[in-house]
Coordinates of C-alpha atoms and ligand atoms in Angstrom, one line a residue:
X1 CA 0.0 0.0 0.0
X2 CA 1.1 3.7 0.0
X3 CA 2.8 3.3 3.5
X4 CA 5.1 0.5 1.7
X5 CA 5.9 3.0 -1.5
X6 CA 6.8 5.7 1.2
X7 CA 9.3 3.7 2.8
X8 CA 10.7 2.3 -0.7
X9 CA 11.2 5.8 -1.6
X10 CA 13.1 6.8 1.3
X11 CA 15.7 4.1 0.7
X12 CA 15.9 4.6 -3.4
X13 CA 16.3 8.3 -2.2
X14 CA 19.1 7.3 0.1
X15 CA 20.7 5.0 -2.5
X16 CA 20.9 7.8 -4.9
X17 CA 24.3 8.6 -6.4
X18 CA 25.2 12.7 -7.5
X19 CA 26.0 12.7 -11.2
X20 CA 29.4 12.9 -12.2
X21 CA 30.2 17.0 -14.1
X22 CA 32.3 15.3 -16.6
X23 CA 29.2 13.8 -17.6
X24 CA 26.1 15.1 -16.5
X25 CA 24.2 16.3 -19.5
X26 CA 26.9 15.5 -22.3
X27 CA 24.3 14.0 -24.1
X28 CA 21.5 16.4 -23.6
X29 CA 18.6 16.2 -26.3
X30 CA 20.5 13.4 -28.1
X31 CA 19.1 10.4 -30.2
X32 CA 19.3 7.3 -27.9
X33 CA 20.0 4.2 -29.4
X34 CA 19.9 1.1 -27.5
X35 CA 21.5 -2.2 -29.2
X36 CA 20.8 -5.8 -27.2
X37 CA 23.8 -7.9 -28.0
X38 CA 22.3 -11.1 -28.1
X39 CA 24.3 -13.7 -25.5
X40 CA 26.9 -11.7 -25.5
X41 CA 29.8 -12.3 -23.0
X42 CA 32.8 -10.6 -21.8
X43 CA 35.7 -13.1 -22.0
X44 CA 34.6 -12.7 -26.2
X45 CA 36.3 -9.2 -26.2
X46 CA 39.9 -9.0 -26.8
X47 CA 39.8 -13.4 -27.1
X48 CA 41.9 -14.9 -29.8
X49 CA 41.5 -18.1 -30.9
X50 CA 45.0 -20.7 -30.6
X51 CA 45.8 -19.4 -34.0
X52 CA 45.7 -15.4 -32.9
X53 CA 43.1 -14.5 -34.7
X54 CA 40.3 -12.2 -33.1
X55 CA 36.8 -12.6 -32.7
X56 CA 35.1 -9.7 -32.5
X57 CA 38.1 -7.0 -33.9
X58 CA 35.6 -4.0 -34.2
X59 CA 34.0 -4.2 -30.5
X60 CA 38.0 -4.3 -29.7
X61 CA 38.5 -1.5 -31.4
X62 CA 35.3 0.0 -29.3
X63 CA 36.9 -1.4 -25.9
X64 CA 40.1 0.4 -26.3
X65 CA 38.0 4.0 -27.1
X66 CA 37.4 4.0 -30.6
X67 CA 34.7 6.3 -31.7
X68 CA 34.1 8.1 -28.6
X69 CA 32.8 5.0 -27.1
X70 CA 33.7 3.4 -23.2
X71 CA 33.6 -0.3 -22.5
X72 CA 32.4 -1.7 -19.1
X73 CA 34.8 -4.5 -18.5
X74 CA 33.4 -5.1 -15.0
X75 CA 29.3 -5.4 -16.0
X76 CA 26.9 -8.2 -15.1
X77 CA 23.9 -9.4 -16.1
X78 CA 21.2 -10.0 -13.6
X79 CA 18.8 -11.9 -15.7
X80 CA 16.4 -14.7 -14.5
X81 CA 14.4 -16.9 -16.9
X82 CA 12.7 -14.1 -19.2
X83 CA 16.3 -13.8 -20.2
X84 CA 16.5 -10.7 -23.4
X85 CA 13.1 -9.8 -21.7
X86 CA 14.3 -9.2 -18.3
X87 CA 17.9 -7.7 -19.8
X88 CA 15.0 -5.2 -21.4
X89 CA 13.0 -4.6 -18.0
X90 CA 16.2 -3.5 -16.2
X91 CA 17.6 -1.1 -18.7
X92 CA 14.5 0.8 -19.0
X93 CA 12.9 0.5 -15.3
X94 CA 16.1 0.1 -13.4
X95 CA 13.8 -2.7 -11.5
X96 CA 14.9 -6.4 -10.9
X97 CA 13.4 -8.8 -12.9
X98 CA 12.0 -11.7 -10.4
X99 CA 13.6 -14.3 -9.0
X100 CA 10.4 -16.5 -10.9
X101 CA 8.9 -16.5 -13.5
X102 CA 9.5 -13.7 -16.9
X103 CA 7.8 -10.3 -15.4
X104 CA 7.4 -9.2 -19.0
X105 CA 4.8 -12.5 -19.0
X106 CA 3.3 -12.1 -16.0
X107 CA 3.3 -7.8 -14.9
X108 CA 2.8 -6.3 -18.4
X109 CA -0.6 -4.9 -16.7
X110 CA 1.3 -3.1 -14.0
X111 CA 2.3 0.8 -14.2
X112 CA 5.5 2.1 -14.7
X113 CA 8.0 4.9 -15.3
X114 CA 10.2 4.1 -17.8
X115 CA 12.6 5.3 -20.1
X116 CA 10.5 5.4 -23.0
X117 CA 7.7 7.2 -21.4
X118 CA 10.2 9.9 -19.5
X119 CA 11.6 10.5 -23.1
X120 CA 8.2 10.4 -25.2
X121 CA 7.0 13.3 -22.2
X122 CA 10.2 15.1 -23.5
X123 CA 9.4 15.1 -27.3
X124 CA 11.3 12.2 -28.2
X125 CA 9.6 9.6 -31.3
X126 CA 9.9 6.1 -29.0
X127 CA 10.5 2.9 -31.0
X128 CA 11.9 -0.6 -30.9
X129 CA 12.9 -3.0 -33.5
X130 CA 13.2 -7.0 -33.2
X131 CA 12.9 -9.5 -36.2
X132 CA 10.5 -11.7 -34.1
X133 CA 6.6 -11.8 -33.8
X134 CA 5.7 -9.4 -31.2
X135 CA 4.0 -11.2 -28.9
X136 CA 7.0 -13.2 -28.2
X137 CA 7.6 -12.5 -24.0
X138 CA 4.3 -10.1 -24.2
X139 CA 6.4 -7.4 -26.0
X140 CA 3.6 -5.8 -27.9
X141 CA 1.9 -5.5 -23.9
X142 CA 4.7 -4.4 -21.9
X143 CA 5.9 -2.4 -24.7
X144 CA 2.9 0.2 -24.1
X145 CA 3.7 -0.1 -20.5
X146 CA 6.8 0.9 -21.3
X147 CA 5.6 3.9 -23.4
X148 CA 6.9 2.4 -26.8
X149 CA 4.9 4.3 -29.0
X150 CA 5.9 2.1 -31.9
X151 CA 6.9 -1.2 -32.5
X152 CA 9.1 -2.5 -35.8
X153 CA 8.4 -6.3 -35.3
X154 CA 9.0 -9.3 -37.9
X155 CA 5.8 -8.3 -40.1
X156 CA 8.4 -4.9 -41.1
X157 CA 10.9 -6.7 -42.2
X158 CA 11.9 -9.9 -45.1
X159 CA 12.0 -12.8 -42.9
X160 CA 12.1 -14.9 -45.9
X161 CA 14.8 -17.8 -45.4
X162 CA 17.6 -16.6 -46.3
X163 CA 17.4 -14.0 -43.5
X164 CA 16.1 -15.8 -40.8
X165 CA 17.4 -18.7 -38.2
X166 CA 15.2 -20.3 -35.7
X167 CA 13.6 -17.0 -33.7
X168 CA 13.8 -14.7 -36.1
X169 CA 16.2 -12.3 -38.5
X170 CA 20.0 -12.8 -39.0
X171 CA 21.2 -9.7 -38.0
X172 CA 22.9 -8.6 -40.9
X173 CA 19.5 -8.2 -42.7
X174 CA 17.7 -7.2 -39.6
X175 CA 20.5 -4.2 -38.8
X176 CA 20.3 -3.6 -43.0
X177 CA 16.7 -3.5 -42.8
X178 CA 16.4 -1.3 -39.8
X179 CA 18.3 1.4 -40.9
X180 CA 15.5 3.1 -43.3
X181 CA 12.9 2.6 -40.6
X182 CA 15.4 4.4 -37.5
X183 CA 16.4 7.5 -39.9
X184 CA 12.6 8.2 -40.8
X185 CA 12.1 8.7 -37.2
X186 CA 11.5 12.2 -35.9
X187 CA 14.6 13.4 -33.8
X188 CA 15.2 13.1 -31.1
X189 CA 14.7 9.8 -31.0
X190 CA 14.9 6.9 -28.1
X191 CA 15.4 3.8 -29.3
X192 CA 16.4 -0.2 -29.3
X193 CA 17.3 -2.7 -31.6
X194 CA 17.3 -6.4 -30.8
X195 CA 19.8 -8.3 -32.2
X196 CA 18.7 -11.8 -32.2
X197 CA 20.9 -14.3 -34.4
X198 CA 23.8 -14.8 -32.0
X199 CA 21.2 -17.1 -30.2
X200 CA 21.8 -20.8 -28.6
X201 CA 22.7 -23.1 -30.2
X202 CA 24.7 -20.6 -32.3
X203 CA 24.9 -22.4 -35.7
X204 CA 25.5 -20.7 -38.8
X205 CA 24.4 -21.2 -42.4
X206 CA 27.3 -22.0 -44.3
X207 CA 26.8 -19.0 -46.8
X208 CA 26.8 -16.4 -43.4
X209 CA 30.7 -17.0 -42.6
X210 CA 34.3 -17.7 -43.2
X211 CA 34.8 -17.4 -39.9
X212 CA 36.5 -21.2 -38.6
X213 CA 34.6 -22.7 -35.7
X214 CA 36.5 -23.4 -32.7
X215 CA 37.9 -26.5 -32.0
X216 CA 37.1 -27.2 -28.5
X217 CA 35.7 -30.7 -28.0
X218 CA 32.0 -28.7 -27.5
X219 CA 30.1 -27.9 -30.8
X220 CA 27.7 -25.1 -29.4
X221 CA 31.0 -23.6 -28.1
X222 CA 32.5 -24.1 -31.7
X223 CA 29.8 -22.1 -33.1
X224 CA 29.7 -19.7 -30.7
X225 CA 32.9 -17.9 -32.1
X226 CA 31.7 -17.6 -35.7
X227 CA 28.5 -16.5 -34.7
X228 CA 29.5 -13.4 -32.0
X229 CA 32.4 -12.7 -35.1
X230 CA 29.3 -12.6 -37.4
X231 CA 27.4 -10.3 -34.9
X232 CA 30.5 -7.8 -34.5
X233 CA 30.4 -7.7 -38.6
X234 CA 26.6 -6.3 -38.2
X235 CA 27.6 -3.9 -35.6
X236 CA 30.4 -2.4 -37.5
X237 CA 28.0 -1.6 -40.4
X238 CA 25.5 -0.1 -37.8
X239 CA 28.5 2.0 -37.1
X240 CA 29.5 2.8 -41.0
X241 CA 25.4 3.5 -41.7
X242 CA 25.3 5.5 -38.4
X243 CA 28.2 7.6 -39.8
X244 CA 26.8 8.0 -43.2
X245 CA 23.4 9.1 -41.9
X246 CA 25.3 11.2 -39.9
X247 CA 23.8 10.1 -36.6
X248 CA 26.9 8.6 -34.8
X249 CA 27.6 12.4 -33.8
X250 CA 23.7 13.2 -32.8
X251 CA 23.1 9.8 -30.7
X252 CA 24.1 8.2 -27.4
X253 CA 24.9 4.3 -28.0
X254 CA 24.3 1.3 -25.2
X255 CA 25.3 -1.6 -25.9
X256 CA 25.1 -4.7 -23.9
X257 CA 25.0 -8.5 -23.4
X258 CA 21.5 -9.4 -22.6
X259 CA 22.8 -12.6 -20.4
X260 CA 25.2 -15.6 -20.9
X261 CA 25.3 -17.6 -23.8
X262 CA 27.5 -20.8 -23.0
X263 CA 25.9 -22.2 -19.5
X264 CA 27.3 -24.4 -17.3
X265 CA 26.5 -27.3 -19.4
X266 CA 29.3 -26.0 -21.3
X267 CA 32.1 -25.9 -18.4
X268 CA 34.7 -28.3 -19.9
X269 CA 35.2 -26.9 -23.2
X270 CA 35.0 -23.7 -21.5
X271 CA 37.9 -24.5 -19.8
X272 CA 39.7 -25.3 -22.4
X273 CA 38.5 -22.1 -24.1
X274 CA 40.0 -20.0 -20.7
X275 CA 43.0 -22.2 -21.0
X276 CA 42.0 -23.5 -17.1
X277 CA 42.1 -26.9 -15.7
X278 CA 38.5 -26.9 -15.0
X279 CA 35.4 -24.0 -14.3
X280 CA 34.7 -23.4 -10.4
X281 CA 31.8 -21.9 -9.1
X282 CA 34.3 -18.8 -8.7
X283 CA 35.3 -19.1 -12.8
X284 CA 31.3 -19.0 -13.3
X285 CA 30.3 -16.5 -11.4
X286 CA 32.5 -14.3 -13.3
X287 CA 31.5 -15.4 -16.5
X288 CA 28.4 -14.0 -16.2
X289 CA 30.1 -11.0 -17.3
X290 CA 28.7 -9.3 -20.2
X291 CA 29.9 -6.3 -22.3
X292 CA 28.3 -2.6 -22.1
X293 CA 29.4 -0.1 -24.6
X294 CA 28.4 3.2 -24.5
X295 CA 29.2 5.8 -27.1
X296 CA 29.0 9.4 -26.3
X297 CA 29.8 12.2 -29.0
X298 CA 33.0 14.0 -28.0
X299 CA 33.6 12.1 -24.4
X300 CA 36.2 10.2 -25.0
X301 CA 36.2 6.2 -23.8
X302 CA 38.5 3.3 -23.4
X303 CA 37.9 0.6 -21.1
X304 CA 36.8 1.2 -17.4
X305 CA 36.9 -1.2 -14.2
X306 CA 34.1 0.2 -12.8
X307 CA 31.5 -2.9 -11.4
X308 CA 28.0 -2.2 -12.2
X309 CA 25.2 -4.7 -13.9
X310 CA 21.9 -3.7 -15.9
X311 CA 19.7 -2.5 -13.3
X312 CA 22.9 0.4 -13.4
X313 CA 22.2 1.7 -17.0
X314 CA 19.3 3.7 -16.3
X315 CA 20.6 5.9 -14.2
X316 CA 23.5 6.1 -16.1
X317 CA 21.9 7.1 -19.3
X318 CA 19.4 9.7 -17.7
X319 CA 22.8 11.6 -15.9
X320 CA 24.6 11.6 -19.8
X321 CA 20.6 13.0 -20.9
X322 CA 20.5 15.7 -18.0
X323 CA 17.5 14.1 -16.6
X324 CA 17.2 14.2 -12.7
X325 CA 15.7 10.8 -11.6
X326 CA 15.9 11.6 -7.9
X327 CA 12.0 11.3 -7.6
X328 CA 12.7 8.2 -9.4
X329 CA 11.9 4.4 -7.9
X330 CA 15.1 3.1 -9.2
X331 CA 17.5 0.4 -7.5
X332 CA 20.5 1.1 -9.7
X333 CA 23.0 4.0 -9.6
X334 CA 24.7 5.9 -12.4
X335 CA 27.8 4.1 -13.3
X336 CA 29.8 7.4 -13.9
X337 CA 29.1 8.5 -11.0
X338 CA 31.7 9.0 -7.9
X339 CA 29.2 7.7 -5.6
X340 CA 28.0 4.8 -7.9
X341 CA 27.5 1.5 -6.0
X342 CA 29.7 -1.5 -6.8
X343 CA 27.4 -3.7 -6.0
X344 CA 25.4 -6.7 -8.3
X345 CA 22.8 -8.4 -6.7
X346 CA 21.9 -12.0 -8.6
X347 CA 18.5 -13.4 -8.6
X348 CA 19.6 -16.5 -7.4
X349 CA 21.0 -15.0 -4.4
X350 CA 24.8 -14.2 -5.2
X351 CA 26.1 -11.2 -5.0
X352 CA 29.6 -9.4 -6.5
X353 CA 31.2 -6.4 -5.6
X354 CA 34.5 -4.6 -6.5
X355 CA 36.3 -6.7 -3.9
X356 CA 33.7 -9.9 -3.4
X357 CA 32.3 -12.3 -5.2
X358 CA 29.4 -14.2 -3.0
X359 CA 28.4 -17.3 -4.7
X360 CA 26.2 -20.2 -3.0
X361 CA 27.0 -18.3 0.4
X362 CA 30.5 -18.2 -0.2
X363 CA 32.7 -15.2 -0.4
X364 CA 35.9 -15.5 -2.3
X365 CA 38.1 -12.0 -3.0
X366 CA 38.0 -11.0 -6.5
X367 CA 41.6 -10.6 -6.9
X368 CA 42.7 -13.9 -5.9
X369 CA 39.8 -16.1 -6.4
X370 CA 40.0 -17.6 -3.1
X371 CA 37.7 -18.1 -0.2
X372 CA 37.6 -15.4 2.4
X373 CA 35.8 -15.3 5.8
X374 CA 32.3 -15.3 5.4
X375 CA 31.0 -12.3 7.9
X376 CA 33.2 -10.1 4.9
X377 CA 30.3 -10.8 2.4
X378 CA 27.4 -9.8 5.3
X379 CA 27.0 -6.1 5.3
X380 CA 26.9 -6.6 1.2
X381 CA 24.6 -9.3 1.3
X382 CA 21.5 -7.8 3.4
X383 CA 22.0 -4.4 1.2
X384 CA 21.3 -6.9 -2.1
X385 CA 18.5 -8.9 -0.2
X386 CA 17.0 -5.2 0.6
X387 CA 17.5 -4.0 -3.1
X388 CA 15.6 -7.3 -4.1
X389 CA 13.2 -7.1 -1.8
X390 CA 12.4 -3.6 -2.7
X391 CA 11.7 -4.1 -6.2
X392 CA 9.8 -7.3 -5.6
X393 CA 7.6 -5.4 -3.5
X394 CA 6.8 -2.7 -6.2
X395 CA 6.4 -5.1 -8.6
X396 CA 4.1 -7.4 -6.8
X397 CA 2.0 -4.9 -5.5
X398 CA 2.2 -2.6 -8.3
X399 CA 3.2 0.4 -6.2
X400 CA 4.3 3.0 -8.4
X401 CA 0.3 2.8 -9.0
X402 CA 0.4 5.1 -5.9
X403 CA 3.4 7.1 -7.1
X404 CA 4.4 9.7 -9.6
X405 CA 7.5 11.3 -9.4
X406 CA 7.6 15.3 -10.0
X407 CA 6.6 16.4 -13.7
X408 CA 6.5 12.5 -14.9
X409 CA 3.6 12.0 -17.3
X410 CA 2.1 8.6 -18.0
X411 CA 2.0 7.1 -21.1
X412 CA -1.4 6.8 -23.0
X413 CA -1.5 3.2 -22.9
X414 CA -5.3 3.6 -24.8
X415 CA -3.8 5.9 -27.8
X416 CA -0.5 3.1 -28.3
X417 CA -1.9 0.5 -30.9
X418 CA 1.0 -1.4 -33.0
X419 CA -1.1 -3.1 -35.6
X420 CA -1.9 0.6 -37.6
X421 CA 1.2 1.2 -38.9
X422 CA 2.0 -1.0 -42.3
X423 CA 5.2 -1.6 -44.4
Ligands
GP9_1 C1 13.3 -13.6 -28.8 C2 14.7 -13.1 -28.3 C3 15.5 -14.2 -27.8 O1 12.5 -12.6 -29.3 O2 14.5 -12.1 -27.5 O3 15.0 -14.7 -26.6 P1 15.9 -15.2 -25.4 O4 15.7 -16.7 -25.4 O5 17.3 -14.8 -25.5 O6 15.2 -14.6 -24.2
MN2 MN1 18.6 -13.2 -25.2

């Protein structure tokens, strides 16, 4: 009830990190262009196979500052099972998905105060693209929720064979296709693109690549190479078409690994790939590192050690939009931030910091990989279990019902419809 949203906001309100000058506002009434890296994981950037050869040589080029842009080298992904969906609910909300269950599936009825809606309020054209049916995890529901105002889903784009692999578009196509659609949008703009090929099990049609598999006794690890080489060839040409249109100077770029690809299933060629005797429960909590990139005109980048994971981006992106989100229900804080908070709550109950990694109750010191005493981990484990608690609490009982933060303007659920608009 209203006495629980009071007490929520107190906390969010004392969890809230001051912007950092260097960055507050550098981005003010930019495009925003969101791009979901599909399974995406860290250890990819900068890997090179036994024979030297890289895997992803233009997001390397990104990671060490190329165009303007900074790499997270320390980000997480706090997914549970609605997976891209809940990657999706934490960039926009800065809420935790659930620890059961896909909340795009089962609170798309639910208010909120998202990203889209705070940027449609400002004059901004809201849209997302995704070569998959939109119904697929409720999208077309929670979308409105959201404030997506419009909805680019497969029926816009050729999903004949040749572009397509089991969900949906190849990303090649789908960032080809896409481009037409995102310049005809009225600027400012806020929007997302969700790349989708780079999908489990990861094979490729033979036409797609050149690129060799690996050779790691594992073939879903095999293909995993070619196909996150054959996503960093789409992403450079979003770059090249960005430049030509000449939005690459004009927008804001985030992108990030929705959640792992390889799971634990996968642990001895993994191994192998990490050149390790074997994966511990240490080796796998860090490999649910996943890469965020975010391009900012004239700010120059490289890579940063700051920790942070998705419920962090938010913030983060409202600071580089000179938004204040104080009055905001949000559980994450701005990553640029001196004050941001190093810390990553899981949904299955672990929890990393910049000095700890807490997994299955124990704490092990980042820096050495070993076991530590166990009260260390305390102080960071109730402040996650509060965080969690928190959100699950205003998502359960669909607080923010009884909230509005200052000047915030609700999206006009009644007024979204995404079946009007034909090819
Ligand atoms: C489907 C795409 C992939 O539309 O988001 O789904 P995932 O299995 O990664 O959640
Ligand atoms: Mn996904």
């Amino acid at each position: 009830d209203s006495s629980d949203i009071n007490e929520i906001q107190n906390f969010t309100k004392s969890n809230y990190a001051e912007p950092n000058p260097s960055y507050y506002a550098k981005g003010k009434g930019m495009n925003v262009i969101y791009v979901s890296l599909e399974s995406l994981q860290s250890f990819i950037i900068n890997y090179k196979m036994p024979d030297g050869t890289e895997v992803t040589p233009f997001l390397n080029k990104l990671a060490a500052g190329a165009d303007d842009t900074t790499y997270f080298k320390n980000f997480f992904h706090q997914t549970g099972s609605g997976k891209t969906s809940d990657a999706e609910f934490m960039m926009e909300n800065s809420l935790f998905p659930l620890s059961q269950g896909p909340v795009f599936q089962m609170k798309g009825f639910n208010t909120y105060q998202a990203a889209p809606a705070m940027m449609n309020q400002r004059g901004y054209e809201t849209a997302a693209f995704h070569g998959n049916v939109k119904s697929f995890w409720n999208r077309d529901q929670m979308y409105k929720a959201l404030g997506y105002e419009r909805f680019f889903d497969s029926k816009y784009y050729d999903m004949s064979q040749k572009n397509t692999k089991n969900y949906g578009m190849k990303d090649k196509p789908f960032i080809k296709e896409t481009m037409p659609y995102l310049t005809s949008l009225k600027q400012p703009f806020y929007s997302k693109l969700i790349l989708l090929s780079n999908h489990f099990p990861f094979g490729m049609d033979k036409e797609d690549t050149t690129f060799k598999p690996g050779d790691f006794g594992d073939s879903v690890v095999n293909n995993y190479f070619q196909s996150a080489n054959y996503m960093d060839q789409a992403i450079e040409q979003l770059f090249t078409d960005l430049k030509k249109e000449g939005l690459l100077d004009k927008s804001i770029i985030i992108m990030y690994g929705d959640h792992y690809g390889l799971s634990e299933n996968h642990n001895d060629a993994m191994a192998k790939v990490l050149g390790k005797d074997q994966i511990t429960p240490f080796d796998n909590a860090q490999l649910q590192r996943v890469p965020l990139f975010i391009h900012i005109p004239k700010i120059s980048g490289g890579t940063v050690s700051t920790y942070g994971g998705e419920v962090d981006v938010r913030p983060t992106l409202m600071s580089l939009l000179g938004i204040d989100t104080k009055d905001y229900i949000q559980f994450g804080t701005d990553l640029f931030s001196k004050e941001h908070r190093q810390i990553i709550p899981f949904r299955n109950g672990d929890v990393i910091t910049n000095k700890y990694s807490i997994v299955g109750g124990v704490v092990y010191d980042n820096g050495t990989g070993k076991k530590v005493d166990s009260s260390l981990g305390k102080p960071y484990e109730t402040q996650a279990k509060k965080l969690l608690d928190y959100s699950d609490k205003v998502i359960f009982g669909d607080l923010l019902r009884f909230y509005k933060p200052k000047g915030f303007v609700p999206p006009d659920i009644s007024k979204i419809n995404y079946n009007t608009d034909q090819k």
